[in-house]
Amino acid sequence: EERQRLQEEERRKAEEDARKRKEAENQALALMAQCRSSVDSGSVAEARQHLSDAVERLKAAGVADKGGAVKELTADIDKAAERLGARDEANQLLDLGRAQIIEGKRAEAKETLTSAKRRYERALMTAESAKCSELLAQLEEKEEEIRHATEGQEAAVKCQDAIKRRDVKTAKQHLERASLSFSKGKVAASNVSQLQQEVEVLEKEQLEEEERRRTAERE
């Protein structure tokens, strides 16, 4: 009878231990599921805590790693942490880039926004990356406008010089270039209207001179 009683106690103890291990394993699985959810939502600190608790429950259940899940989750948490770090850096760079645009520091803004875009791409934040691309495109457009405006101003100066030399043909060529460049540079048309009038006056004067010369020759 004593032997039977001891055997019964051992059996009950074994069943209780098996129940506790199974319970611990189920708890670990639930914690890992919560860990996965936290990773997907970007809650890195919460994910690490869930995984740490899950590992403790797996140890209690006598299981080292459930199918490599702990290793996989650890790697995913590290990736999520890296993405969050990249996101925070990108947000700061985006703010800086916008400030530089306002200050007229276009070259610095271009470099800053390019760095922000790369970090958003690392963070898998496509909408924010697209916003950086949009701002960069606007900067490129502005640089093109400034380049055309500068070329227009240079052509206008050459046109003025040609007018002073009374070289109508050259003046008209530079006037055309100035007008086209100013248009691309979104510079007001009034910047070439005065030159246009001066070229027309000069051309008219030269035509009248030519007509007087021919008349004189006929006489």
Coordinates of C-alpha atoms in Angstrom, one line a residue:
E1 CA 0.0 0.0 0.0
E2 CA 2.8 2.4 0.8
R3 CA 4.4 1.7 -2.5
Q4 CA 1.2 2.3 -4.3
R5 CA 0.7 5.6 -2.5
L6 CA 4.2 6.7 -3.4
Q7 CA 3.7 5.7 -7.0
E8 CA 0.4 7.6 -7.1
E9 CA 2.0 10.7 -5.6
E10 CA 4.8 10.5 -8.2
R11 CA 2.3 10.1 -11.0
R12 CA 0.3 13.1 -9.8
K13 CA 3.4 15.2 -9.4
A14 CA 4.5 14.2 -12.9
E15 CA 1.1 15.2 -14.3
E16 CA 1.2 18.5 -12.4
D17 CA 4.7 19.2 -13.7
A18 CA 3.6 18.4 -17.2
R19 CA 0.6 20.7 -16.8
K20 CA 2.7 23.5 -15.6
R21 CA 5.2 23.1 -18.4
K22 CA 2.4 23.1 -21.0
E23 CA 0.9 26.1 -19.3
A24 CA 4.2 27.9 -19.4
E25 CA 4.7 27.0 -23.0
N26 CA 1.2 28.3 -23.9
Q27 CA 2.0 31.5 -22.1
A28 CA 5.3 31.8 -24.0
L29 CA 3.5 31.4 -27.3
A30 CA 0.9 34.0 -26.4
L31 CA 3.7 36.4 -25.4
M32 CA 5.6 35.8 -28.6
A33 CA 2.3 36.6 -30.5
Q34 CA 2.1 39.8 -28.6
C35 CA 5.8 40.5 -29.3
R36 CA 5.1 40.0 -33.1
S37 CA 2.2 42.5 -32.8
S38 CA 4.4 45.0 -31.1
V39 CA 7.1 44.7 -33.7
D40 CA 4.6 45.2 -36.5
S41 CA 3.2 48.3 -34.8
G42 CA 6.7 49.7 -34.1
S43 CA 6.6 49.4 -30.3
V44 CA 10.2 48.2 -29.9
A45 CA 10.5 48.5 -26.1
E46 CA 7.2 46.7 -25.6
A47 CA 8.3 44.0 -28.1
R48 CA 11.5 43.4 -26.2
Q49 CA 9.7 43.1 -22.9
H50 CA 7.2 40.6 -24.4
L51 CA 10.1 38.5 -25.8
S52 CA 12.0 38.6 -22.6
D53 CA 8.9 37.3 -20.7
A54 CA 8.4 34.7 -23.4
V55 CA 12.0 33.4 -23.0
E56 CA 11.5 33.1 -19.2
R57 CA 8.3 31.1 -19.8
L58 CA 10.0 28.8 -22.3
K59 CA 12.8 28.1 -19.8
A60 CA 10.1 27.2 -17.2
A61 CA 8.6 24.9 -19.8
G62 CA 12.0 23.3 -20.5
V63 CA 12.0 24.6 -24.1
A64 CA 15.1 26.6 -25.4
D65 CA 13.6 28.1 -28.5
K66 CA 10.3 27.3 -30.1
G67 CA 11.2 26.5 -33.7
G68 CA 13.7 29.3 -33.8
A69 CA 11.0 31.8 -33.1
V70 CA 12.9 33.6 -30.5
K71 CA 15.9 34.1 -32.8
E72 CA 13.6 35.3 -35.6
L73 CA 11.8 37.8 -33.3
T74 CA 15.1 39.1 -31.9
A75 CA 16.3 39.9 -35.4
D76 CA 12.9 41.5 -36.3
I77 CA 13.1 43.7 -33.2
D78 CA 16.6 44.8 -34.1
K79 CA 15.4 45.7 -37.6
A80 CA 12.4 47.6 -36.2
A81 CA 14.7 49.5 -33.8
E82 CA 17.0 50.5 -36.7
R83 CA 13.9 51.7 -38.7
L84 CA 12.8 53.8 -35.8
G85 CA 16.2 55.3 -35.4
A86 CA 16.3 56.1 -39.2
R87 CA 12.8 57.6 -38.9
D88 CA 13.7 59.9 -36.0
E89 CA 16.8 61.0 -37.8
A90 CA 14.9 61.6 -41.0
N91 CA 12.2 63.7 -39.3
Q92 CA 14.9 66.0 -37.9
L93 CA 16.6 66.3 -41.3
L94 CA 13.3 67.0 -43.0
D95 CA 12.6 69.8 -40.5
L96 CA 16.1 71.2 -41.1
G97 CA 15.8 71.0 -44.8
R98 CA 12.5 72.9 -44.8
A99 CA 14.1 75.6 -42.6
Q100 CA 17.1 75.8 -45.0
I101 CA 14.7 76.3 -48.0
I102 CA 13.0 79.2 -46.1
E103 CA 16.5 80.7 -45.5
G104 CA 17.4 80.4 -49.1
K105 CA 20.1 77.9 -48.5
R106 CA 19.2 75.7 -51.5
A107 CA 22.5 73.7 -51.8
E108 CA 22.4 72.8 -48.1
A109 CA 18.7 72.0 -48.2
K110 CA 19.3 69.7 -51.2
E111 CA 21.9 67.7 -49.3
T112 CA 19.8 67.6 -46.1
L113 CA 16.7 66.4 -47.9
T114 CA 18.6 63.8 -49.8
S115 CA 19.8 62.4 -46.5
A116 CA 16.3 62.5 -45.1
K117 CA 14.9 60.6 -48.1
R118 CA 17.5 57.8 -47.7
R119 CA 16.6 57.4 -44.0
Y120 CA 12.9 57.3 -44.8
E121 CA 13.6 54.6 -47.3
R122 CA 15.5 52.6 -44.7
A123 CA 12.5 53.1 -42.3
L124 CA 10.2 51.8 -45.1
M125 CA 8.2 55.1 -44.9
T126 CA 7.3 55.6 -48.6
A127 CA 4.9 58.6 -48.1
E128 CA 7.6 60.6 -46.2
S129 CA 10.2 59.6 -48.8
A130 CA 7.9 60.8 -51.6
K131 CA 7.6 64.1 -49.7
C132 CA 11.3 64.6 -49.7
S133 CA 11.4 63.8 -53.5
E134 CA 8.7 66.4 -54.0
L135 CA 10.7 69.1 -52.1
L136 CA 13.9 68.1 -54.0
A137 CA 12.0 68.4 -57.3
Q138 CA 10.9 71.9 -56.3
L139 CA 14.5 72.9 -55.4
E140 CA 15.6 71.6 -58.8
E141 CA 12.9 73.6 -60.5
K142 CA 13.9 76.7 -58.6
E143 CA 17.5 76.3 -59.5
E144 CA 16.5 76.0 -63.2
E145 CA 14.5 79.2 -62.9
I146 CA 17.4 81.0 -61.4
R147 CA 19.8 79.7 -64.1
H148 CA 17.4 80.9 -66.8
A149 CA 16.9 84.2 -65.2
T150 CA 20.6 84.7 -64.9
E151 CA 21.1 83.8 -68.6
G152 CA 18.3 86.2 -69.5
Q153 CA 20.0 89.0 -67.6
E154 CA 23.3 88.3 -69.4
A155 CA 21.5 88.3 -72.7
A156 CA 19.8 91.6 -71.8
V157 CA 23.1 93.2 -71.1
K158 CA 24.6 92.1 -74.4
C159 CA 21.5 93.3 -76.1
Q160 CA 21.9 96.8 -74.5
D161 CA 25.6 96.8 -75.6
A162 CA 24.5 95.9 -79.2
I163 CA 22.0 98.8 -79.2
K164 CA 24.7 101.2 -78.1
R165 CA 26.8 100.0 -81.1
R166 CA 23.7 100.3 -83.3
D167 CA 24.0 96.7 -84.3
V168 CA 20.4 95.8 -84.8
K169 CA 20.9 92.2 -85.9
T170 CA 22.9 91.3 -82.9
A171 CA 20.6 93.2 -80.6
K172 CA 17.6 91.3 -81.9
Q173 CA 19.4 88.0 -81.4
H174 CA 20.2 88.8 -77.8
L175 CA 16.7 90.2 -77.2
E176 CA 15.2 86.9 -78.3
R177 CA 17.5 85.0 -76.0
A178 CA 16.7 87.3 -73.1
S179 CA 13.0 87.0 -73.7
L180 CA 13.1 83.2 -73.9
S181 CA 15.3 82.9 -70.8
F182 CA 13.2 85.3 -68.8
S183 CA 10.1 83.3 -69.7
K184 CA 11.7 80.1 -68.5
G185 CA 13.0 81.8 -65.4
K186 CA 9.5 83.2 -64.7
V187 CA 10.8 86.8 -64.8
A188 CA 8.3 89.5 -65.6
A189 CA 8.0 90.4 -69.3
S190 CA 8.5 94.1 -68.3
N191 CA 12.2 93.3 -68.0
V192 CA 12.5 93.0 -71.8
S193 CA 9.8 95.4 -72.9
Q194 CA 12.1 98.5 -72.7
L195 CA 14.8 96.7 -74.7
Q196 CA 12.1 95.7 -77.3
Q197 CA 11.1 99.3 -77.7
E198 CA 14.8 100.4 -78.0
V199 CA 15.5 97.8 -80.7
E200 CA 12.4 98.8 -82.6
V201 CA 13.4 102.4 -82.5
L202 CA 16.9 101.6 -83.6
E203 CA 15.6 99.4 -86.4
K204 CA 13.2 102.1 -87.6
E205 CA 15.9 104.7 -87.6
Q206 CA 18.2 102.5 -89.6
L207 CA 15.5 101.8 -92.1
E208 CA 14.8 105.5 -92.5
E209 CA 18.5 106.2 -92.9
E210 CA 18.7 103.5 -95.6
E211 CA 15.7 104.9 -97.3
R212 CA 17.1 108.5 -97.3
R213 CA 20.4 107.1 -98.6
R214 CA 18.7 105.4 -101.5
T215 CA 16.6 108.5 -102.2
A216 CA 19.8 110.6 -102.3
E217 CA 21.5 108.1 -104.6
R218 CA 18.5 108.2 -107.0
E219 CA 18.6 112.0 -107.0

